[in-house]
Amino acid sequence: MNIPNLLLVSSNQSSDVDVQSHSIRLDGFSAYYGKNCIVSDINLKLPIKGVTCLVGPSGAGKSTILRWLNRINEETESASFSGTVKVLGRDIMSGYPDVTELRRRVGMVFQQPCVFPCSIYDNILMGLRTQKLSKAQARDIVEHGLKLASLWDEVSNRLEGRADSLSLGQQQRLCLARALVLEPDVLLLDEPTASIDPISSHAIEELVISLGRKISIVMVTHNIGQAKRISDHVVFLCDGKIVEQGTRAHMFSPRCSAKTKTYITEDFCDC
């Protein structure tokens, strides 16, 4: 078994990625909690590579969209959706009868770090438990993941220490490393820097920019400056609908709509 090359697109990508021009496609997508419609009639196509930032006020539906892209919302009893959602060319329901495959190919990191109550070392390898790795292979994977997340120098001398003893910023970078060793084709990030220190935030931004050259990243952020720094594409949502979407150059220029300009410059939505 080869050691994953974490700086490249996954070597085990299926051919369906190669023949698709979009990593994610939503057609007429609406999402509900019970009878409450959270997002309505969303049409969205995201490229195979690049960083797409979802921006907009709280309650706009950004995280709801994100949580359906790898079926995390499926675990919420009242959650449902209508319309079509395709990930890597396949319907997220019928195309992935084994949700584990979908979640391996579509990694996710949440706003609050979610580490397991075990060692830093074991956290990194959690998603590879079923694979038969030699000790040398496992050690190399852990080192690669932690280096990619700019965490190796800080924790290399305490890999057997508990993950929950790390600072929040370190825990978040650990979560990123854990997701990346699975070599996902798509990475979903739900405000990953919202509650962490500036050093960790900068490291994550640099990592996102680098990874965006190889895979598709979809990131929710309320930080407009951050979206301007790291995005290739921006989708502005308000009240459950897309107000405008486009390249970073368009969305942060005088050519954007008046509503977009108001939100971007004043952090205020008058939709």
mmCIF file of N, CA and C in Angstrom, residues 140-217:
data_model
loop_
_atom_site.group_PDB
_atom_site.id
_atom_site.type_symbol
_atom_site.label_atom_id
_atom_site.label_comp_id
_atom_site.label_asym_id
_atom_site.label_seq_id
_atom_site.Cartn_x
_atom_site.Cartn_y
_atom_site.Cartn_z
ATOM 1 N N ASP A 140 4.204 7.500 8.801
ATOM 2 C CA ASP A 140 4.410 8.428 7.689
ATOM 3 C C ASP A 140 3.131 9.189 7.351
ATOM 4 N N ILE A 141 1.999 8.507 7.401
ATOM 5 C CA ILE A 141 0.722 9.160 7.119
ATOM 6 C C ILE A 141 0.435 10.232 8.160
ATOM 7 N N VAL A 142 0.658 9.899 9.422
ATOM 8 C CA VAL A 142 0.441 10.871 10.496
ATOM 9 C C VAL A 142 1.340 12.092 10.289
ATOM 10 N N GLU A 143 2.598 11.849 9.995
ATOM 11 C CA GLU A 143 3.534 12.964 9.802
ATOM 12 C C GLU A 143 3.126 13.828 8.608
ATOM 13 N N HIS A 144 2.774 13.195 7.496
ATOM 14 C CA HIS A 144 2.356 13.945 6.308
ATOM 15 C C HIS A 144 1.139 14.816 6.613
ATOM 16 N N GLY A 145 0.141 14.216 7.270
ATOM 17 C CA GLY A 145 -1.082 14.962 7.571
ATOM 18 C C GLY A 145 -0.833 16.149 8.477
ATOM 19 N N LEU A 146 -0.043 15.925 9.510
ATOM 20 C CA LEU A 146 0.241 17.005 10.457
ATOM 21 C C LEU A 146 1.098 18.100 9.830
ATOM 22 N N LYS A 147 2.018 17.723 8.964
ATOM 23 C CA LYS A 147 2.826 18.736 8.281
ATOM 24 C C LYS A 147 1.967 19.563 7.337
ATOM 25 N N LEU A 148 1.058 18.908 6.646
ATOM 26 C CA LEU A 148 0.186 19.624 5.730
ATOM 27 C C LEU A 148 -0.671 20.634 6.472
ATOM 28 N N ALA A 149 -1.088 20.290 7.676
ATOM 29 C CA ALA A 149 -1.909 21.184 8.492
ATOM 30 C C ALA A 149 -1.074 22.133 9.352
ATOM 31 N N SER A 150 0.221 22.200 9.076
ATOM 32 C CA SER A 150 1.142 23.091 9.813
ATOM 33 C C SER A 150 1.093 22.836 11.315
ATOM 34 N N LEU A 151 1.036 21.562 11.683
ATOM 35 C CA LEU A 151 0.916 21.200 13.093
ATOM 36 C C LEU A 151 2.052 20.307 13.573
ATOM 37 N N TRP A 152 2.802 19.739 12.652
ATOM 38 C CA TRP A 152 3.828 18.769 13.013
ATOM 39 C C TRP A 152 4.849 19.325 14.000
ATOM 40 N N ASP A 153 5.351 20.499 13.736
ATOM 41 C CA ASP A 153 6.388 21.069 14.598
ATOM 42 C C ASP A 153 5.887 21.312 16.018
ATOM 43 N N GLU A 154 4.591 21.493 16.166
ATOM 44 C CA GLU A 154 4.020 21.796 17.480
ATOM 45 C C GLU A 154 3.695 20.549 18.294
ATOM 46 N N VAL A 155 3.491 19.413 17.630
ATOM 47 C CA VAL A 155 3.020 18.227 18.360
ATOM 48 C C VAL A 155 3.864 16.980 18.124
ATOM 49 N N SER A 156 4.919 17.071 17.331
ATOM 50 C CA SER A 156 5.674 15.865 16.962
ATOM 51 C C SER A 156 6.265 15.140 18.158
ATOM 52 N N ASN A 157 6.493 15.866 19.248
ATOM 53 C CA ASN A 157 7.082 15.243 20.437
ATOM 54 C C ASN A 157 6.037 14.758 21.431
ATOM 55 N N ARG A 158 4.763 14.821 21.061
ATOM 56 C CA ARG A 158 3.713 14.341 21.977
ATOM 57 C C ARG A 158 2.552 13.715 21.204
ATOM 58 N N LEU A 159 2.866 12.901 20.236
ATOM 59 C CA LEU A 159 1.828 12.286 19.407
ATOM 60 C C LEU A 159 0.917 11.363 20.205
ATOM 61 N N GLU A 160 1.414 10.828 21.310
ATOM 62 C CA GLU A 160 0.589 9.944 22.137
ATOM 63 C C GLU A 160 -0.222 10.720 23.172
ATOM 64 N N GLY A 161 -0.044 12.033 23.201
ATOM 65 C CA GLY A 161 -0.847 12.858 24.104
ATOM 66 C C GLY A 161 -2.281 12.971 23.616
ATOM 67 N N ARG A 162 -3.175 13.305 24.524
ATOM 68 C CA ARG A 162 -4.589 13.389 24.169
ATOM 69 C C ARG A 162 -4.844 14.578 23.239
ATOM 70 N N ALA A 163 -5.674 14.335 22.247
ATOM 71 C CA ALA A 163 -5.998 15.384 21.279
ATOM 72 C C ALA A 163 -6.742 16.538 21.927
ATOM 73 N N ASP A 164 -7.553 16.234 22.931
ATOM 74 C CA ASP A 164 -8.346 17.298 23.560
ATOM 75 C C ASP A 164 -7.521 18.167 24.506
ATOM 76 N N SER A 165 -6.222 17.868 24.632
ATOM 77 C CA SER A 165 -5.345 18.738 25.422
ATOM 78 C C SER A 165 -4.775 19.875 24.569
ATOM 79 N N LEU A 166 -4.992 19.821 23.267
ATOM 80 C CA LEU A 166 -4.506 20.859 22.363
ATOM 81 C C LEU A 166 -5.372 22.106 22.459
ATOM 82 N N SER A 167 -4.829 23.231 22.027
ATOM 83 C CA SER A 167 -5.631 24.453 21.954
ATOM 84 C C SER A 167 -6.692 24.281 20.876
ATOM 85 N N LEU A 168 -7.697 25.158 20.874
ATOM 86 C CA LEU A 168 -8.762 25.051 19.876
ATOM 87 C C LEU A 168 -8.206 25.165 18.459
ATOM 88 N N GLY A 169 -7.267 26.087 18.268
ATOM 89 C CA GLY A 169 -6.677 26.236 16.947
ATOM 90 C C GLY A 169 -5.926 24.994 16.501
ATOM 91 N N GLN A 170 -5.202 24.390 17.431
ATOM 92 C CA GLN A 170 -4.482 23.158 17.117
ATOM 93 C C GLN A 170 -5.456 22.014 16.849
ATOM 94 N N GLN A 171 -6.527 21.947 17.633
ATOM 95 C CA GLN A 171 -7.532 20.912 17.407
ATOM 96 C C GLN A 171 -8.162 21.045 16.024
ATOM 97 N N GLN A 172 -8.414 22.283 15.599
ATOM 98 C CA GLN A 172 -9.023 22.472 14.285
ATOM 99 C C GLN A 172 -8.079 22.030 13.167
ATOM 100 N N ARG A 173 -6.805 22.328 13.325
ATOM 101 C CA ARG A 173 -5.832 21.876 12.328
ATOM 102 C C ARG A 173 -5.686 20.357 12.352
ATOM 103 N N LEU A 174 -5.846 19.768 13.539
ATOM 104 C CA LEU A 174 -5.837 18.314 13.637
ATOM 105 C C LEU A 174 -7.018 17.716 12.875
ATOM 106 N N CYS A 175 -8.179 18.346 12.995
ATOM 107 C CA CYS A 175 -9.363 17.871 12.263
ATOM 108 C C CYS A 175 -9.145 17.950 10.756
ATOM 109 N N LEU A 176 -8.481 19.008 10.319
ATOM 110 C CA LEU A 176 -8.159 19.131 8.896
ATOM 111 C C LEU A 176 -7.204 18.026 8.454
ATOM 112 N N ALA A 177 -6.182 17.784 9.253
ATOM 113 C CA ALA A 177 -5.231 16.724 8.920
ATOM 114 C C ALA A 177 -5.935 15.377 8.846
ATOM 115 N N ARG A 178 -6.830 15.118 9.779
ATOM 116 C CA ARG A 178 -7.571 13.849 9.802
ATOM 117 C C ARG A 178 -8.422 13.680 8.545
ATOM 118 N N ALA A 179 -9.036 14.774 8.097
ATOM 119 C CA ALA A 179 -9.840 14.710 6.874
ATOM 120 C C ALA A 179 -8.964 14.505 5.646
ATOM 121 N N LEU A 180 -7.809 15.142 5.619
ATOM 122 C CA LEU A 180 -6.978 15.126 4.420
ATOM 123 C C LEU A 180 -6.256 13.809 4.190
ATOM 124 N N VAL A 181 -5.972 13.044 5.245
ATOM 125 C CA VAL A 181 -5.290 11.770 5.023
ATOM 126 C C VAL A 181 -6.193 10.773 4.293
ATOM 127 N N LEU A 182 -7.482 11.036 4.241
ATOM 128 C CA LEU A 182 -8.403 10.194 3.467
ATOM 129 C C LEU A 182 -8.394 10.567 1.991
ATOM 130 N N GLU A 183 -7.674 11.601 1.630
ATOM 131 C CA GLU A 183 -7.559 12.083 0.259
ATOM 132 C C GLU A 183 -8.927 12.355 -0.373
ATOM 133 N N PRO A 184 -9.702 13.266 0.198
ATOM 134 C CA PRO A 184 -11.024 13.566 -0.365
ATOM 135 C C PRO A 184 -10.912 14.284 -1.702
ATOM 136 N N ASP A 185 -11.951 14.147 -2.516
ATOM 137 C CA ASP A 185 -12.048 14.883 -3.773
ATOM 138 C C ASP A 185 -12.676 16.251 -3.553
ATOM 139 N N VAL A 186 -13.487 16.353 -2.511
ATOM 140 C CA VAL A 186 -14.155 17.602 -2.141
ATOM 141 C C VAL A 186 -13.972 17.792 -0.641
ATOM 142 N N LEU A 187 -13.714 19.027 -0.225
ATOM 143 C CA LEU A 187 -13.573 19.330 1.198
ATOM 144 C C LEU A 187 -14.560 20.423 1.567
ATOM 145 N N LEU A 188 -15.417 20.148 2.549
ATOM 146 C CA LEU A 188 -16.410 21.097 3.033
ATOM 147 C C LEU A 188 -15.924 21.692 4.347
ATOM 148 N N LEU A 189 -15.925 23.013 4.427
ATOM 149 C CA LEU A 189 -15.441 23.706 5.621
ATOM 150 C C LEU A 189 -16.516 24.667 6.110
ATOM 151 N N ASP A 190 -17.011 24.430 7.317
ATOM 152 C CA ASP A 190 -18.079 25.268 7.871
ATOM 153 C C ASP A 190 -17.486 26.236 8.890
ATOM 154 N N GLU A 191 -17.129 27.420 8.440
ATOM 155 C CA GLU A 191 -16.507 28.447 9.285
ATOM 156 C C GLU A 191 -15.346 27.884 10.111
ATOM 157 N N PRO A 192 -14.367 27.287 9.474
ATOM 158 C CA PRO A 192 -13.315 26.593 10.223
ATOM 159 C C PRO A 192 -12.414 27.493 11.044
ATOM 160 N N THR A 193 -12.413 28.802 10.768
ATOM 161 C CA THR A 193 -11.524 29.705 11.512
ATOM 162 C C THR A 193 -12.282 30.650 12.439
ATOM 163 N N ALA A 194 -13.580 30.426 12.602
ATOM 164 C CA ALA A 194 -14.413 31.387 13.338
ATOM 165 C C ALA A 194 -14.036 31.513 14.809
ATOM 166 N N SER A 195 -13.555 30.443 15.408
ATOM 167 C CA SER A 195 -13.338 30.482 16.860
ATOM 168 C C SER A 195 -11.916 30.098 17.251
ATOM 169 N N ILE A 196 -10.958 30.370 16.357
ATOM 170 C CA ILE A 196 -9.588 29.975 16.667
ATOM 171 C C ILE A 196 -8.642 31.170 16.585
ATOM 172 N N ASP A 197 -7.406 30.959 17.006
ATOM 173 C CA ASP A 197 -6.418 32.030 17.099
ATOM 174 C C ASP A 197 -5.923 32.451 15.718
ATOM 175 N N PRO A 198 -5.365 33.657 15.611
ATOM 176 C CA PRO A 198 -4.908 34.175 14.311
ATOM 177 C C PRO A 198 -3.848 33.312 13.631
ATOM 178 N N ILE A 199 -2.962 32.709 14.406
ATOM 179 C CA ILE A 199 -1.909 31.883 13.812
ATOM 180 C C ILE A 199 -2.514 30.663 13.124
ATOM 181 N N SER A 200 -3.418 29.985 13.820
ATOM 182 C CA SER A 200 -4.079 28.820 13.232
ATOM 183 C C SER A 200 -4.951 29.225 12.055
ATOM 184 N N SER A 201 -5.609 30.372 12.185
ATOM 185 C CA SER A 201 -6.465 30.863 11.106
ATOM 186 C C SER A 201 -5.651 31.108 9.838
ATOM 187 N N HIS A 202 -4.503 31.737 9.994
ATOM 188 C CA HIS A 202 -3.639 32.006 8.843
ATOM 189 C C HIS A 202 -3.152 30.702 8.217
ATOM 190 N N ALA A 203 -2.775 29.743 9.060
ATOM 191 C CA ALA A 203 -2.295 28.459 8.546
ATOM 192 C C ALA A 203 -3.380 27.757 7.747
ATOM 193 N N ILE A 204 -4.615 27.817 8.241
ATOM 194 C CA ILE A 204 -5.720 27.173 7.534
ATOM 195 C C ILE A 204 -6.003 27.878 6.214
ATOM 196 N N GLU A 205 -5.970 29.201 6.209
ATOM 197 C CA GLU A 205 -6.184 29.935 4.960
ATOM 198 C C GLU A 205 -5.133 29.559 3.919
ATOM 199 N N GLU A 206 -3.870 29.493 4.330
ATOM 200 C CA GLU A 206 -2.805 29.130 3.400
ATOM 201 C C GLU A 206 -3.010 27.722 2.863
ATOM 202 N N LEU A 207 -3.445 26.819 3.739
ATOM 203 C CA LEU A 207 -3.700 25.443 3.323
ATOM 204 C C LEU A 207 -4.854 25.377 2.332
ATOM 205 N N VAL A 208 -5.920 26.120 2.597
ATOM 206 C CA VAL A 208 -7.084 26.126 1.705
ATOM 207 C C VAL A 208 -6.691 26.624 0.316
ATOM 208 N N ILE A 209 -5.919 27.692 0.263
ATOM 209 C CA ILE A 209 -5.475 28.224 -1.031
ATOM 210 C C ILE A 209 -4.672 27.173 -1.793
ATOM 211 N N SER A 210 -3.770 26.491 -1.096
ATOM 212 C CA SER A 210 -2.939 25.468 -1.730
ATOM 213 C C SER A 210 -3.776 24.291 -2.213
ATOM 214 N N LEU A 211 -4.658 23.792 -1.361
ATOM 215 C CA LEU A 211 -5.485 22.643 -1.729
ATOM 216 C C LEU A 211 -6.437 22.966 -2.863
ATOM 217 N N GLY A 212 -6.871 24.215 -2.926
ATOM 218 C CA GLY A 212 -7.813 24.612 -3.966
ATOM 219 C C GLY A 212 -7.249 24.484 -5.368
ATOM 220 N N ARG A 213 -5.949 24.336 -5.490
ATOM 221 C CA ARG A 213 -5.342 24.132 -6.806
ATOM 222 C C ARG A 213 -5.483 22.681 -7.262
ATOM 223 N N LYS A 214 -5.886 21.805 -6.332
ATOM 224 C CA LYS A 214 -5.949 20.378 -6.654
ATOM 225 C C LYS A 214 -7.335 19.771 -6.506
ATOM 226 N N ILE A 215 -8.119 20.266 -5.541
ATOM 227 C CA ILE A 215 -9.442 19.698 -5.288
ATOM 228 C C ILE A 215 -10.467 20.820 -5.151
ATOM 229 N N SER A 216 -11.720 20.429 -5.017
ATOM 230 C CA SER A 216 -12.798 21.403 -4.827
ATOM 231 C C SER A 216 -13.032 21.626 -3.336
ATOM 232 N N ILE A 217 -13.017 22.879 -2.927
ATOM 233 C CA ILE A 217 -13.268 23.236 -1.532
ATOM 234 C C ILE A 217 -14.474 24.162 -1.478
#
